[in-house]
Amino acid sequence: MAVDSVKRAAAGEVGQLGFGFARASSRGMAASLVAAAYEDHPGITFAIESNVFADEGLTRLADGSLDIALVRWTRQPPTITGRPVLIERPVVTLPDSHRLARRKLIRVDELADEDLLSLPANPNSTLRETTIRLCHNAGFSPRVILELPDAQTISALIAAGMGITITFDSVAATMREPGTVTVPLDVTNESSVVYLAHLRTHGSASLSAVLAIAETVLPTVSSASE
């Protein structure tokens, strides 16, 4: 029996993988991959962490406490590799009674006087960094009145009329709170890429098996800017 277990592990049929992602934008992709992996290789299990932002995810891939992660990066670490599996674009979510709610596009500078709801500064969130950079590029500092732990809470407060948020279209699609609307921002070359990332040299047969499944479940997308 022990010999059989070793053979199955060497073949990538059994093992446990640490899998991290930021829940709002990536949970659907993560669920699809885990379900497909379980169907093909039920001996492979996942230790799932659903509140892992970009910097933390990359750090933990590097130190081995995660095996695979759905993360964004602006500069690729030398020990990490990955495929682009999702292109995200910035949008603004507002109360449906907001003066800009019926617009097809909104310029960032039109948000200069708005109360913004945001994810916390730490752990470093690509979404928050994008919000601040877009506002600064438009000539103003964002007026963040409240930091919230997750997109769902932000959306609920927007529905209550407390403010607005700049987010990614993939995140907004998971919120869908009654009483809110989402409008694309009028910006170019501002797409963000989510990568399915892992160590370049990982030596894990079970991870190789899951990555092979991911080729079909989460196909590569073009990461070219708009």
XYZ file of N, CA and C in Angstrom, residues 32-167:
408
model
N -13.782 26.847 -10.750
C -13.777 26.028 -11.966
C -12.554 25.123 -12.013
N -11.400 25.668 -11.637
C -10.178 24.868 -11.675
C -10.194 23.764 -10.619
N -10.614 24.096 -9.408
C -10.656 23.093 -8.341
C -11.626 21.970 -8.702
N -12.791 22.320 -9.229
C -13.783 21.305 -9.594
C -13.274 20.397 -10.701
N -12.620 20.989 -11.711
C -12.097 20.180 -12.815
C -10.958 19.282 -12.345
N -10.117 19.807 -11.463
C -9.019 18.996 -10.933
C -9.549 17.830 -10.111
N -10.582 18.088 -9.319
C -11.174 17.016 -8.505
C -11.790 15.930 -9.385
N -12.401 16.339 -10.470
C -13.029 15.356 -11.367
C -11.979 14.447 -11.999
N -10.848 15.020 -12.426
C -9.814 14.230 -13.094
C -8.875 13.530 -12.106
N -8.594 14.186 -10.978
C -7.628 13.664 -10.008
C -8.181 13.858 -8.595
N -9.125 13.023 -8.183
C -9.749 13.209 -6.862
C -8.763 13.069 -5.702
N -7.582 12.525 -5.967
C -6.583 12.418 -4.909
C -5.828 13.708 -4.646
N -6.010 14.703 -5.500
C -5.369 16.007 -5.301
C -6.341 16.908 -4.542
N -5.928 17.414 -3.406
C -6.750 18.326 -2.613
C -6.100 19.701 -2.585
N -6.893 20.690 -2.188
C -6.426 22.074 -2.166
C -6.613 22.680 -0.783
N -5.596 23.373 -0.312
C -5.729 24.245 0.857
C -5.984 25.638 0.303
N -7.250 26.058 0.327
C -7.668 27.276 -0.375
C -7.646 28.472 0.567
N -7.058 29.570 0.090
C -7.070 30.834 0.813
C -7.617 31.896 -0.131
N -8.744 32.490 0.249
C -9.487 33.332 -0.694
C -9.363 34.830 -0.420
N -8.367 35.225 0.321
C -8.177 36.663 0.567
C -6.708 37.020 0.398
N -6.131 36.542 -0.700
C -4.707 36.726 -0.965
C -4.548 37.762 -2.075
N -3.994 38.921 -1.725
C -3.768 39.975 -2.710
C -2.420 39.780 -3.399
N -2.141 40.636 -4.385
C -1.026 40.405 -5.303
C 0.320 40.236 -4.609
N 0.742 41.209 -3.815
C 2.067 41.142 -3.203
C 2.199 39.934 -2.293
N 1.164 39.682 -1.490
C 1.197 38.526 -0.598
C 1.269 37.235 -1.399
N 0.482 37.153 -2.456
C 0.479 35.943 -3.263
C 1.836 35.647 -3.862
N 2.484 36.665 -4.400
C 3.797 36.470 -5.010
C 4.842 36.093 -3.963
N 4.772 36.744 -2.799
C 5.707 36.422 -1.724
C 5.544 34.981 -1.268
N 4.316 34.546 -1.154
C 4.057 33.205 -0.636
C 4.314 32.122 -1.679
N 4.181 32.445 -2.943
C 4.640 31.509 -3.965
C 6.152 31.329 -3.850
N 6.839 32.432 -3.651
C 8.298 32.385 -3.577
C 8.786 31.604 -2.362
N 8.074 31.745 -1.225
C 8.550 31.050 -0.016
C 7.962 29.637 0.127
N 7.095 29.243 -0.810
C 6.587 27.880 -0.816
C 5.344 27.632 0.012
N 4.800 28.669 0.654
C 3.588 28.467 1.448
C 2.330 28.439 0.579
N 2.451 28.837 -0.680
C 1.424 28.605 -1.696
C 2.084 27.927 -2.890
N 1.329 27.062 -3.550
C 1.840 26.388 -4.744
C 1.368 27.052 -6.028
N 0.175 27.632 -5.958
C -0.446 28.218 -7.144
C -1.311 29.386 -6.691
N -1.410 30.419 -7.531
C -2.192 31.588 -7.138
C -2.700 32.313 -8.372
N -3.858 32.941 -8.211
C -4.383 33.867 -9.213
C -4.037 35.261 -8.727
N -3.111 35.919 -9.420
C -2.582 37.200 -8.946
C -2.393 38.169 -10.113
N -2.329 39.433 -9.754
C -1.924 40.474 -10.694
C -0.490 40.871 -10.354
N 0.248 41.308 -11.359
C 1.550 41.913 -11.072
C 1.846 42.997 -12.086
N 2.625 43.977 -11.668
C 3.111 45.004 -12.578
C 4.548 44.715 -12.986
N 5.280 43.989 -12.137
C 6.633 43.552 -12.455
C 6.765 42.091 -12.056
N 7.097 41.240 -13.021
C 7.133 39.811 -12.767
C 8.382 39.424 -11.976
N 8.213 38.779 -10.817
C 9.372 38.311 -10.052
C 10.143 37.260 -10.853
N 11.459 37.227 -10.724
C 12.255 36.309 -11.560
C 11.996 34.832 -11.291
N 11.555 34.488 -10.071
C 11.339 33.069 -9.756
C 9.920 32.602 -10.048
N 9.053 33.524 -10.469
C 7.632 33.216 -10.690
C 7.317 33.242 -12.176
N 6.483 32.322 -12.594
C 5.974 32.341 -13.955
C 4.461 32.170 -13.908
N 3.810 32.378 -15.047
C 2.364 32.219 -15.069
C 1.781 32.592 -16.416
N 0.533 32.215 -16.615
C -0.185 32.542 -17.844
C -1.260 33.582 -17.555
N -1.475 34.536 -18.484
C -2.599 35.456 -18.310
C -3.923 34.743 -18.575
N -4.839 34.805 -17.604
C -6.111 34.083 -17.740
C -7.330 35.007 -17.668
N -7.103 36.293 -17.383
C -8.228 37.230 -17.323
C -7.706 38.643 -17.560
N -8.401 39.382 -18.408
C -8.129 40.806 -18.618
C -9.238 41.588 -17.930
N -8.862 42.519 -17.075
C -9.830 43.338 -16.342
C -9.694 44.798 -16.768
N -10.821 45.508 -16.717
C -10.807 46.924 -17.078
C -11.480 47.750 -15.986
N -11.001 48.978 -15.776
C -11.537 49.776 -14.669
C -12.929 50.319 -14.958
N -13.756 50.272 -13.921
C -15.124 50.782 -13.978
C -15.389 51.535 -12.682
N -16.517 52.220 -12.619
C -16.944 52.857 -11.381
C -18.326 52.318 -11.019
N -18.500 51.952 -9.765
C -19.803 51.501 -9.265
C -20.396 52.590 -8.394
N -21.659 52.944 -8.671
C -22.323 54.066 -8.007
C -23.731 53.660 -7.573
N -24.348 54.449 -6.685
C -25.779 54.241 -6.418
C -26.579 54.490 -7.692
N -27.678 53.779 -7.870
C -28.447 53.953 -9.105
C -29.146 55.308 -9.185
N -29.135 56.068 -8.083
C -29.704 57.416 -8.087
C -28.648 58.489 -8.350
N -27.400 58.096 -8.563
C -26.301 59.045 -8.734
C -26.470 59.834 -10.025
N -25.966 61.057 -10.024
C -26.079 61.936 -11.198
C -25.394 61.350 -12.444
N -24.419 60.459 -12.274
C -23.700 59.874 -13.406
C -24.155 58.451 -13.736
N -25.188 57.985 -13.062
C -25.568 56.579 -13.164
C -26.077 56.184 -14.545
N -26.557 57.132 -15.335
C -27.119 56.796 -16.646
C -26.109 56.999 -17.774
N -24.891 57.321 -17.424
C -23.867 57.548 -18.436
C -23.355 56.233 -19.006
N -22.866 56.274 -20.253
C -22.251 55.092 -20.854
C -20.758 55.032 -20.567
N -20.155 56.184 -20.355
C -18.746 56.290 -19.976
C -18.610 57.423 -18.978
N -17.659 57.292 -18.056
C -17.395 58.349 -17.079
C -15.901 58.652 -17.092
N -15.570 59.944 -17.174
C -14.169 60.354 -17.067
C -13.747 60.327 -15.595
N -12.498 59.991 -15.345
C -12.025 59.927 -13.964
C -12.118 61.284 -13.294
N -11.841 62.369 -14.031
C -11.854 63.700 -13.403
C -13.252 64.121 -12.947
N -14.288 63.455 -13.456
C -15.644 63.749 -13.008
C -15.917 63.202 -11.605
N -14.979 62.443 -11.062
C -15.141 61.841 -9.736
C -14.369 62.586 -8.659
N -13.822 63.738 -9.011
C -12.934 64.451 -8.091
C -13.602 64.825 -6.777
N -14.889 65.118 -6.800
C -15.580 65.552 -5.583
C -16.365 64.432 -4.907
N -16.165 63.220 -5.347
C -16.955 62.104 -4.827
C -16.321 61.489 -3.575
N -17.169 60.938 -2.712
C -16.704 60.150 -1.573
C -16.408 58.741 -2.064
N -15.177 58.301 -1.850
C -14.746 57.000 -2.350
C -14.690 55.967 -1.227
N -15.165 54.764 -1.533
C -15.004 53.614 -0.658
C -13.923 52.727 -1.265
N -13.048 52.196 -0.422
C -11.869 51.519 -0.949
C -11.513 50.300 -0.116
N -10.782 49.385 -0.741
C -10.124 48.323 0.007
C -9.009 48.935 0.852
N -8.544 48.248 1.890
C -7.488 48.797 2.727
C -6.156 48.896 2.005
N -5.285 49.762 2.515
C -3.963 49.940 1.908
C -3.110 48.692 2.042
N -3.301 47.954 3.123
C -2.538 46.727 3.336
C -3.500 45.563 3.546
N -3.296 44.372 2.980
C -2.169 44.078 2.110
C -2.287 44.807 0.782
N -1.148 45.045 0.128
C -1.133 45.877 -1.070
C -2.083 45.334 -2.126
N -3.095 46.100 -2.436
C -4.114 45.702 -3.400
C -3.865 46.413 -4.721
N -3.765 45.638 -5.801
C -3.598 46.234 -7.129
C -4.770 47.144 -7.449
N -5.958 46.758 -7.018
C -7.148 47.555 -7.273
C -7.048 48.920 -6.600
N -6.654 48.953 -5.341
C -6.509 50.234 -4.648
C -5.411 51.077 -5.308
N -4.306 50.449 -5.641
C -3.211 51.180 -6.287
C -3.661 51.763 -7.622
N -4.452 51.009 -8.362
C -4.972 51.507 -9.641
C -5.885 52.704 -9.420
N -6.748 52.631 -8.421
C -7.645 53.741 -8.099
C -6.864 55.012 -7.817
N -5.882 54.931 -6.963
C -5.098 56.110 -6.590
C -4.345 56.658 -7.791
N -3.752 55.774 -8.586
C -3.000 56.236 -9.749
C -3.908 56.905 -10.778
N -5.075 56.327 -11.045
C -5.994 56.935 -12.010
C -6.425 58.330 -11.559
N -6.710 58.466 -10.267
C -7.124 59.770 -9.748
C -5.995 60.784 -9.841
N -4.806 60.392 -9.458
C -3.663 61.310 -9.548
C -3.401 61.717 -10.993
N -3.513 60.754 -11.915
C -3.311 61.075 -13.329
C -4.361 62.051 -13.844
N -5.549 62.023 -13.217
C -6.627 62.937 -13.609
C -6.537 64.270 -12.877
N -5.535 64.437 -12.014
C -5.279 65.730 -11.399
C -5.844 65.938 -10.009
N -6.216 64.867 -9.312
C -6.743 65.049 -7.960
C -6.381 63.857 -7.080
N -6.433 64.065 -5.784
C -6.234 62.987 -4.823
C -7.598 62.434 -4.428
N -7.778 61.127 -4.465
C -9.095 60.557 -4.140
C -9.464 60.813 -2.686
N -10.730 61.120 -2.454
C -11.223 61.358 -1.103
C -11.805 60.054 -0.558
N -10.913 59.233 -0.016
C -11.330 57.933 0.527
C -11.908 58.164 1.920
N -13.206 57.939 2.051
C -13.842 58.201 3.349
C -13.908 56.958 4.227
N -13.731 55.779 3.605
C -13.831 54.559 4.393
C -13.111 53.428 3.666
N -12.354 52.650 4.437
C -11.721 51.446 3.912
C -12.493 50.226 4.413
N -12.808 49.326 3.494
C -13.611 48.147 3.825
C -12.830 46.885 3.486
N -13.136 45.765 4.152
C -12.329 44.560 3.956
C -12.592 43.805 2.663
N -13.740 44.051 2.016
C -14.051 43.273 0.825
C -15.024 44.032 -0.072
N -15.097 43.562 -1.318
C -15.923 44.231 -2.324
C -17.403 44.145 -2.006
N -17.839 43.061 -1.374
C -19.257 42.910 -1.072
C -19.732 43.975 -0.085
N -18.915 44.262 0.930
C -19.275 45.298 1.896
C -19.276 46.667 1.235
N -18.304 46.904 0.376
C -18.266 48.169 -0.359
C -19.545 48.341 -1.168
N -19.952 47.292 -1.876
C -21.146 47.370 -2.714
C -22.398 47.642 -1.889
N -22.499 47.014 -0.713
C -23.668 47.228 0.140
C -23.750 48.677 0.606
N -22.613 49.278 0.914
C -22.608 50.678 1.354
C -22.886 51.631 0.191
N -22.461 51.256 -1.001
C -22.808 52.066 -2.180
C -24.322 52.039 -2.382
N -24.915 50.872 -2.252
C -26.376 50.757 -2.391
C -27.094 51.605 -1.357
N -26.465 51.780 -0.189
C -27.050 52.612 0.869
C -26.790 54.096 0.647
N -26.073 54.426 -0.434
C -25.850 55.830 -0.785
C -24.654 56.475 -0.127
N -23.720 55.676 0.384
C -22.624 56.240 1.157
C -21.486 56.759 0.298
N -21.347 56.275 -0.937
C -20.256 56.726 -1.783
C -20.192 55.918 -3.054
N -19.022 55.946 -3.701
C -18.798 55.209 -4.941
C -17.488 54.438 -4.792
N -17.167 53.619 -5.793
C -15.865 52.968 -5.800
C -15.388 52.795 -7.224
N -14.085 52.886 -7.411
C -13.449 52.496 -8.665
C -12.994 51.056 -8.489
N -13.346 50.212 -9.446
C -13.042 48.805 -9.312
C -12.741 48.229 -10.690
